[in-house]
CSV table of C-alpha atoms in Angstrom, one decimal:
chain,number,residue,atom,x,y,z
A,792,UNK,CA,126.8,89.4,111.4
A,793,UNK,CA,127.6,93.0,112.1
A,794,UNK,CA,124.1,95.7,111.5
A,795,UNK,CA,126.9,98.6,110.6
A,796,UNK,CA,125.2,101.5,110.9
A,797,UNK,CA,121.7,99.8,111.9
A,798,UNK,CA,121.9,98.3,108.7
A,799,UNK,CA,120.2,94.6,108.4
A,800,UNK,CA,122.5,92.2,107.2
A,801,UNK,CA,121.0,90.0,104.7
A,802,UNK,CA,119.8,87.5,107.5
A,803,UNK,CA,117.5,85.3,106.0
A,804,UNK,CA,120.9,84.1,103.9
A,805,UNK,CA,122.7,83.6,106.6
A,806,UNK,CA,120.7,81.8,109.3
A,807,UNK,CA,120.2,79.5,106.0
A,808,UNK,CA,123.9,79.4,106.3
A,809,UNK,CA,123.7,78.2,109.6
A,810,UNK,CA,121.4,76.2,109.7
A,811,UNK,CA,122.8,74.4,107.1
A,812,UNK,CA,126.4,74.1,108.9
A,813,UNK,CA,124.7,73.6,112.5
A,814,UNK,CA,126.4,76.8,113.3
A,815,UNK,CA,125.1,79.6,116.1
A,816,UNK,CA,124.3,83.1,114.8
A,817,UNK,CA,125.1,86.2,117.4
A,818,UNK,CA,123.6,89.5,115.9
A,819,UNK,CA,125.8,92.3,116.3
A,820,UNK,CA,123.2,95.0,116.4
A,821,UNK,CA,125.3,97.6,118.8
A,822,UNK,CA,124.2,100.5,116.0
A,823,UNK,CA,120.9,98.5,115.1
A,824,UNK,CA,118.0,99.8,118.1
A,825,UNK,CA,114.9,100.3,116.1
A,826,UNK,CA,115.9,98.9,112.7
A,827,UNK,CA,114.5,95.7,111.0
A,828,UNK,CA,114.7,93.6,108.2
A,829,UNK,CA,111.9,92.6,106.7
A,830,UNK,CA,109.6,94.2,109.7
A,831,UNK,CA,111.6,91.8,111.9
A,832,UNK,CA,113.6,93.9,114.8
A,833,UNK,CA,117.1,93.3,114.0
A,834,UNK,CA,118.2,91.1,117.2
A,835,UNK,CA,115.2,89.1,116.9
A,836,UNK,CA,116.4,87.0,114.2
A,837,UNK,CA,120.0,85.2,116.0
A,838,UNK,CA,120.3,82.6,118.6
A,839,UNK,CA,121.6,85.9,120.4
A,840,UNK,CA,122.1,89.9,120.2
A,841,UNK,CA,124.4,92.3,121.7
A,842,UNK,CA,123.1,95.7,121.7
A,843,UNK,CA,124.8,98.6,122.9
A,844,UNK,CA,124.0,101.5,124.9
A,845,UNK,CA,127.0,103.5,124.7
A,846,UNK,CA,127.3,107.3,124.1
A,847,UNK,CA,127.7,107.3,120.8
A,848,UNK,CA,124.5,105.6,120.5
A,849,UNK,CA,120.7,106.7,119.3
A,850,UNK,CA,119.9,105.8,123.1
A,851,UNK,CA,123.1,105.5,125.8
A,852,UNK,CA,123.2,105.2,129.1
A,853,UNK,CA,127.1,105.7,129.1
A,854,UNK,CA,128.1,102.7,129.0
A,855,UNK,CA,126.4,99.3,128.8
A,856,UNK,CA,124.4,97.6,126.7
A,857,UNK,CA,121.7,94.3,126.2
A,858,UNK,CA,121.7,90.9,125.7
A,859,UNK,CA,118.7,89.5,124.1
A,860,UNK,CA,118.3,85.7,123.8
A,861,UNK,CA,116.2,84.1,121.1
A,862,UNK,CA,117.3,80.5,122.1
A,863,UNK,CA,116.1,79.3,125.4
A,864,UNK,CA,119.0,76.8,125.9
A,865,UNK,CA,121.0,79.9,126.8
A,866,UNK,CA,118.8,81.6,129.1
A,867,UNK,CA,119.9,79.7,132.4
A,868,UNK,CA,123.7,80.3,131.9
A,869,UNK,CA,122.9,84.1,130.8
A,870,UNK,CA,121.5,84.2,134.1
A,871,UNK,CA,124.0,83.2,136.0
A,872,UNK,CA,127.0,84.9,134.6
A,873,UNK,CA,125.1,88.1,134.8
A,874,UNK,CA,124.6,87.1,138.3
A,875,UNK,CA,128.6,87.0,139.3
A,876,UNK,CA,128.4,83.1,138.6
A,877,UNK,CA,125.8,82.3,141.3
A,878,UNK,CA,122.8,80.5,141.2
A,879,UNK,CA,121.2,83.7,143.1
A,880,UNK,CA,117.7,84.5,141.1
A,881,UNK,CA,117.3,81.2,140.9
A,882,UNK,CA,117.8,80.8,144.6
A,883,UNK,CA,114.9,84.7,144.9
A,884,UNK,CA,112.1,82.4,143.1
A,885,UNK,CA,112.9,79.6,145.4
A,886,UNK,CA,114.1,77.0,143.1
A,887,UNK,CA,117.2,76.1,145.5
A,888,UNK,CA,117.1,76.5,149.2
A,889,UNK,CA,120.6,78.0,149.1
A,890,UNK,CA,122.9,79.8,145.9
A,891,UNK,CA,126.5,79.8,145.5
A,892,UNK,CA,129.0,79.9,142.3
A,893,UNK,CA,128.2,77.4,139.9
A,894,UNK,CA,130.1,78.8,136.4
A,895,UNK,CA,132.1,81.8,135.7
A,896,UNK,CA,130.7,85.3,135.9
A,897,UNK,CA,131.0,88.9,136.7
A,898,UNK,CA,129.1,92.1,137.6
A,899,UNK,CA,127.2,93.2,134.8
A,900,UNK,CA,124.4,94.5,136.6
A,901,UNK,CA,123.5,98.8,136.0
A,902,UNK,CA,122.5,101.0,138.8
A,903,UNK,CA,118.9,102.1,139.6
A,904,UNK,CA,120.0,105.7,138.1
A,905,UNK,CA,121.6,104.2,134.8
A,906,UNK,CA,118.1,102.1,134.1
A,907,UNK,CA,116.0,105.0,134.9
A,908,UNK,CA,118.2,107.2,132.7
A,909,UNK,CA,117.9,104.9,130.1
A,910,UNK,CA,114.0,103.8,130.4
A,911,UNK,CA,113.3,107.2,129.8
A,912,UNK,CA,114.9,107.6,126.4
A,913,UNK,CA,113.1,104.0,125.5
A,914,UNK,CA,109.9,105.7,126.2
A,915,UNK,CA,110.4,108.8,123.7
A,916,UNK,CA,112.4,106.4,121.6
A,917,UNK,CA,109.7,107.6,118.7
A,918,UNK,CA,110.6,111.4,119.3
A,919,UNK,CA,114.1,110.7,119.3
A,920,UNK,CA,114.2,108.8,116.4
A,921,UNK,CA,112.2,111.2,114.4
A,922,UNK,CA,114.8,113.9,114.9
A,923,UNK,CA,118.2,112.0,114.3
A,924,UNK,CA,115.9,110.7,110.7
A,925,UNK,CA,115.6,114.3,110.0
A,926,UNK,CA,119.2,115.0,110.5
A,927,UNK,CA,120.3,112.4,108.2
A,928,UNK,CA,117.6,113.0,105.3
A,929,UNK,CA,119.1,116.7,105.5
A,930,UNK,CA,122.7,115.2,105.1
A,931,UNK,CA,121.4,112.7,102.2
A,932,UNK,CA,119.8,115.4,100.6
A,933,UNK,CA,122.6,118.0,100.9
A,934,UNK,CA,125.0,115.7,99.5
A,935,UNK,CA,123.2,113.7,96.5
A,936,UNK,CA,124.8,115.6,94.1
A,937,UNK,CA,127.8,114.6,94.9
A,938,UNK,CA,127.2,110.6,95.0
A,939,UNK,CA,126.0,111.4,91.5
A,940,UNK,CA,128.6,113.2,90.3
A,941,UNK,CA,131.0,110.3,91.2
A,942,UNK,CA,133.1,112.2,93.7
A,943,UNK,CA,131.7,109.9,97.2
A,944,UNK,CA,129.8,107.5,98.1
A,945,UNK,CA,126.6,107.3,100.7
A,946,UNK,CA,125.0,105.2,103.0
A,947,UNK,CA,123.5,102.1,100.9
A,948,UNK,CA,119.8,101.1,101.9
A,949,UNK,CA,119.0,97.5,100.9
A,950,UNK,CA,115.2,97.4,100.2
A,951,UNK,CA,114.8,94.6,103.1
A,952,UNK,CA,116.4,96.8,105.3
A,953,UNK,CA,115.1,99.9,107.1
A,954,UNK,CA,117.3,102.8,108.2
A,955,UNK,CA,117.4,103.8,112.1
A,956,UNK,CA,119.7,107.0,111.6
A,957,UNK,CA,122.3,105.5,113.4
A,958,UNK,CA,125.0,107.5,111.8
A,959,UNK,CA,126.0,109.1,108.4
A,960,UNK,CA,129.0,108.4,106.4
A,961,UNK,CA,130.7,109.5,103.6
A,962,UNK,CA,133.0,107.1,101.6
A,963,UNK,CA,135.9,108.9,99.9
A,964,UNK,CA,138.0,107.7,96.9
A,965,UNK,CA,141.3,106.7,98.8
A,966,UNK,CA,142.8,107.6,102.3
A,967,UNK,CA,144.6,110.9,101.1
A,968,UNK,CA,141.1,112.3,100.0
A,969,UNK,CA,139.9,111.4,103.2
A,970,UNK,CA,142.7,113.0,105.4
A,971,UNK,CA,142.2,115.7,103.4
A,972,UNK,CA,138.6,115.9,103.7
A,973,UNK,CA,139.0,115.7,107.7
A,974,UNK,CA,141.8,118.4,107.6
A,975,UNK,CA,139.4,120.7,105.9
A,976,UNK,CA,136.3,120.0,108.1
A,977,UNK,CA,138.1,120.4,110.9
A,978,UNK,CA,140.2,124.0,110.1
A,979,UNK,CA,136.5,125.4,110.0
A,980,UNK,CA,135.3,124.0,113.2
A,981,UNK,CA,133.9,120.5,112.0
A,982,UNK,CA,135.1,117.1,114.1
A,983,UNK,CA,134.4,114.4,111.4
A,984,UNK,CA,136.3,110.8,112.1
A,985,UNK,CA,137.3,107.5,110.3
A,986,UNK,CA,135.8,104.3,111.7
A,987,UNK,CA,137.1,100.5,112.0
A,988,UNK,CA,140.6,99.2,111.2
A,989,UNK,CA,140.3,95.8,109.3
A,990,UNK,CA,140.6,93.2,112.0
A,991,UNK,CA,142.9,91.5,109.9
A,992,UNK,CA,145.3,93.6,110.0
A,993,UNK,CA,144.8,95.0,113.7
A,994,UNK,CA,147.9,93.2,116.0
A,995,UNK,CA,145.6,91.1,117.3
A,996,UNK,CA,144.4,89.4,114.3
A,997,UNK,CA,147.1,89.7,111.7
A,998,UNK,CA,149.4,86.9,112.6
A,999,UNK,CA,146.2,84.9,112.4
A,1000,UNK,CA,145.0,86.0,108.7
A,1001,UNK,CA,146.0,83.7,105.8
A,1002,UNK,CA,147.1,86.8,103.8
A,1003,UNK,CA,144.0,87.0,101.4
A,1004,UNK,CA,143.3,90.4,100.0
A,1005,UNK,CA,139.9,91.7,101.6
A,1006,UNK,CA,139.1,94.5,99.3
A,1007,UNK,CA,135.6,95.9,100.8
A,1008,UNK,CA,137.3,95.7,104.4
A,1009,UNK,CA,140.0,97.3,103.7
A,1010,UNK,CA,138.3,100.2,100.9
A,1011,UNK,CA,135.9,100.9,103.8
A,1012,UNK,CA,138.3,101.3,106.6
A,1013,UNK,CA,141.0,103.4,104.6
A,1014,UNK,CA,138.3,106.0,102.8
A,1015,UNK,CA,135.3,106.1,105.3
A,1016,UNK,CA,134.5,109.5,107.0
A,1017,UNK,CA,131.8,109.6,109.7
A,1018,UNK,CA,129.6,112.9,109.9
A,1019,UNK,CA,128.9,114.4,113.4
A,1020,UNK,CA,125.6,112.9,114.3
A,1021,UNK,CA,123.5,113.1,117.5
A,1022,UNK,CA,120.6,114.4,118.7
A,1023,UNK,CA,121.4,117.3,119.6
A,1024,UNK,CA,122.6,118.5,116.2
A,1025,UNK,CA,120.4,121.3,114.6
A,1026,UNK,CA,119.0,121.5,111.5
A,1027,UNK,CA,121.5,124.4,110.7
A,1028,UNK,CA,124.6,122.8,111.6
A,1029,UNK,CA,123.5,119.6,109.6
A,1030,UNK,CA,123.2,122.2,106.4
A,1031,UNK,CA,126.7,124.0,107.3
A,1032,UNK,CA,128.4,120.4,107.3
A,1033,UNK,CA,127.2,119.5,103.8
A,1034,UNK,CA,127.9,122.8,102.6
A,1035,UNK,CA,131.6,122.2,103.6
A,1036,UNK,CA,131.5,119.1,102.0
A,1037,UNK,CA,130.8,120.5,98.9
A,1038,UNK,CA,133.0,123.3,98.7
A,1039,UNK,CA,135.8,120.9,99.5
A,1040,UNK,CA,134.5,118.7,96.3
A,1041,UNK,CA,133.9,121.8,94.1
């Protein structure tokens, strides 16, 4: 399951899922730092999580990310494919007299500077968060109207989900409004983006697809716009952007 936006997924209904089918769940929660579903931590819930620390996320270290393991039968073999494919922490708490390669692997390991760079974001993670959920109640408020009016559509909050300002989108009504709605933002100084291509049609994936018609996939990849967002983005910047948007709409 994918946390878009550091949304939850409905998880409780799918690790029933699972369960029932015998089947491994891998949390995608590369947007989903600080968010939880039902006061769970979103990467908690999964046999496994991937989180990411990339630069377009709430806290990045360039590149990178985090594996968290909620299953203990994968915690050896983590180990040792983080560790090239060798047996070597085993081998620094003594548990073998000698370590060597004994699966596949490769160097996944961050530098002293990338974990200090990082370590101190996680410890004003509260300060940091506080001002990237400002930025996005100003967009949600700036652009209500316009959600109610029928013209877009905004980020949807489930009521087991909680909302880690990960980004802010806008959903236009078909691809042409939404080149449009770039166009404009960009001519006065705004650098707004779409998101995703459906996998199944990407060239990787479409020769694999059975040809069913995936409506929400492909509504949300042709008409989504994503908002500049980061934390560095002031207040007044946050207010100029909406009040683009609604000229454009008016």
């Amino acid at each position: 399951p994918v946390h878009y936006a550091g949304i939850a997924c409905d998880m409780d209904k799918l690790m029933a899922l699972a369960n029932k089918h015998n089947l491994f769940v891998v949390e995608d929660a590369a947007q989903a730092i600080d968010s939880f579903y039902k006061n769970k931590p979103l990467g908690s819930i999964g046999h496994m999580a991937a989180f990411s620390f990339h630069e377009t996320k709430n806290i990045v270290s360039g590149e990178g990310g985090m594996l968290v393991i909620n299953d203990d039968r994968f915690i050896k073999r983590a180990e040792i494919i983080r560790e090239k494919g060798t047996n070597r922490s085993a081998f620094f708490r003594g548990e073998v007299d000698k370590y060597g390669w004994v699966d596949i692997g490769s160097s996944f390991l961050p530098s002293d500077i990338i974990a200090a760079f990082l370590y101190a974001q996680i410890e004003n993670i509260d300060s940091i968060q506080n001002k990237r959920k400002k930025s996005w109640d100003i967009y949600s408020k700036g652009l209500t109207a316009l959600e109610k009016a029928g013209k877009i559509q905004l980020p949807y909050l489930p009521s087991y989900a909680t909302n880690n300002a990960h980004m802010f989108y806008v959903v236009c009504k078909n691809s042409d409004e939404r080149a449009s709605l770039i166009t404009y933002l960009k001519t006065n100084g705004v650098h707004a983006v779409f998101h995703y291509l459906s996998l199944h049609k990407s060239p990787y994936y479409i020769d694999k697809h059975d040809g069913r018609k995936l409506f929400y996939s492909d509504m949300y990849s042709d008409c989504l716009v994503r908002l500049p967002f980061f934390y560095e983005l002031t207040d007044k910047e946050v207010e100029y952007i909406t009040q683009l948007i609604n000229k454009f709409y008016s």
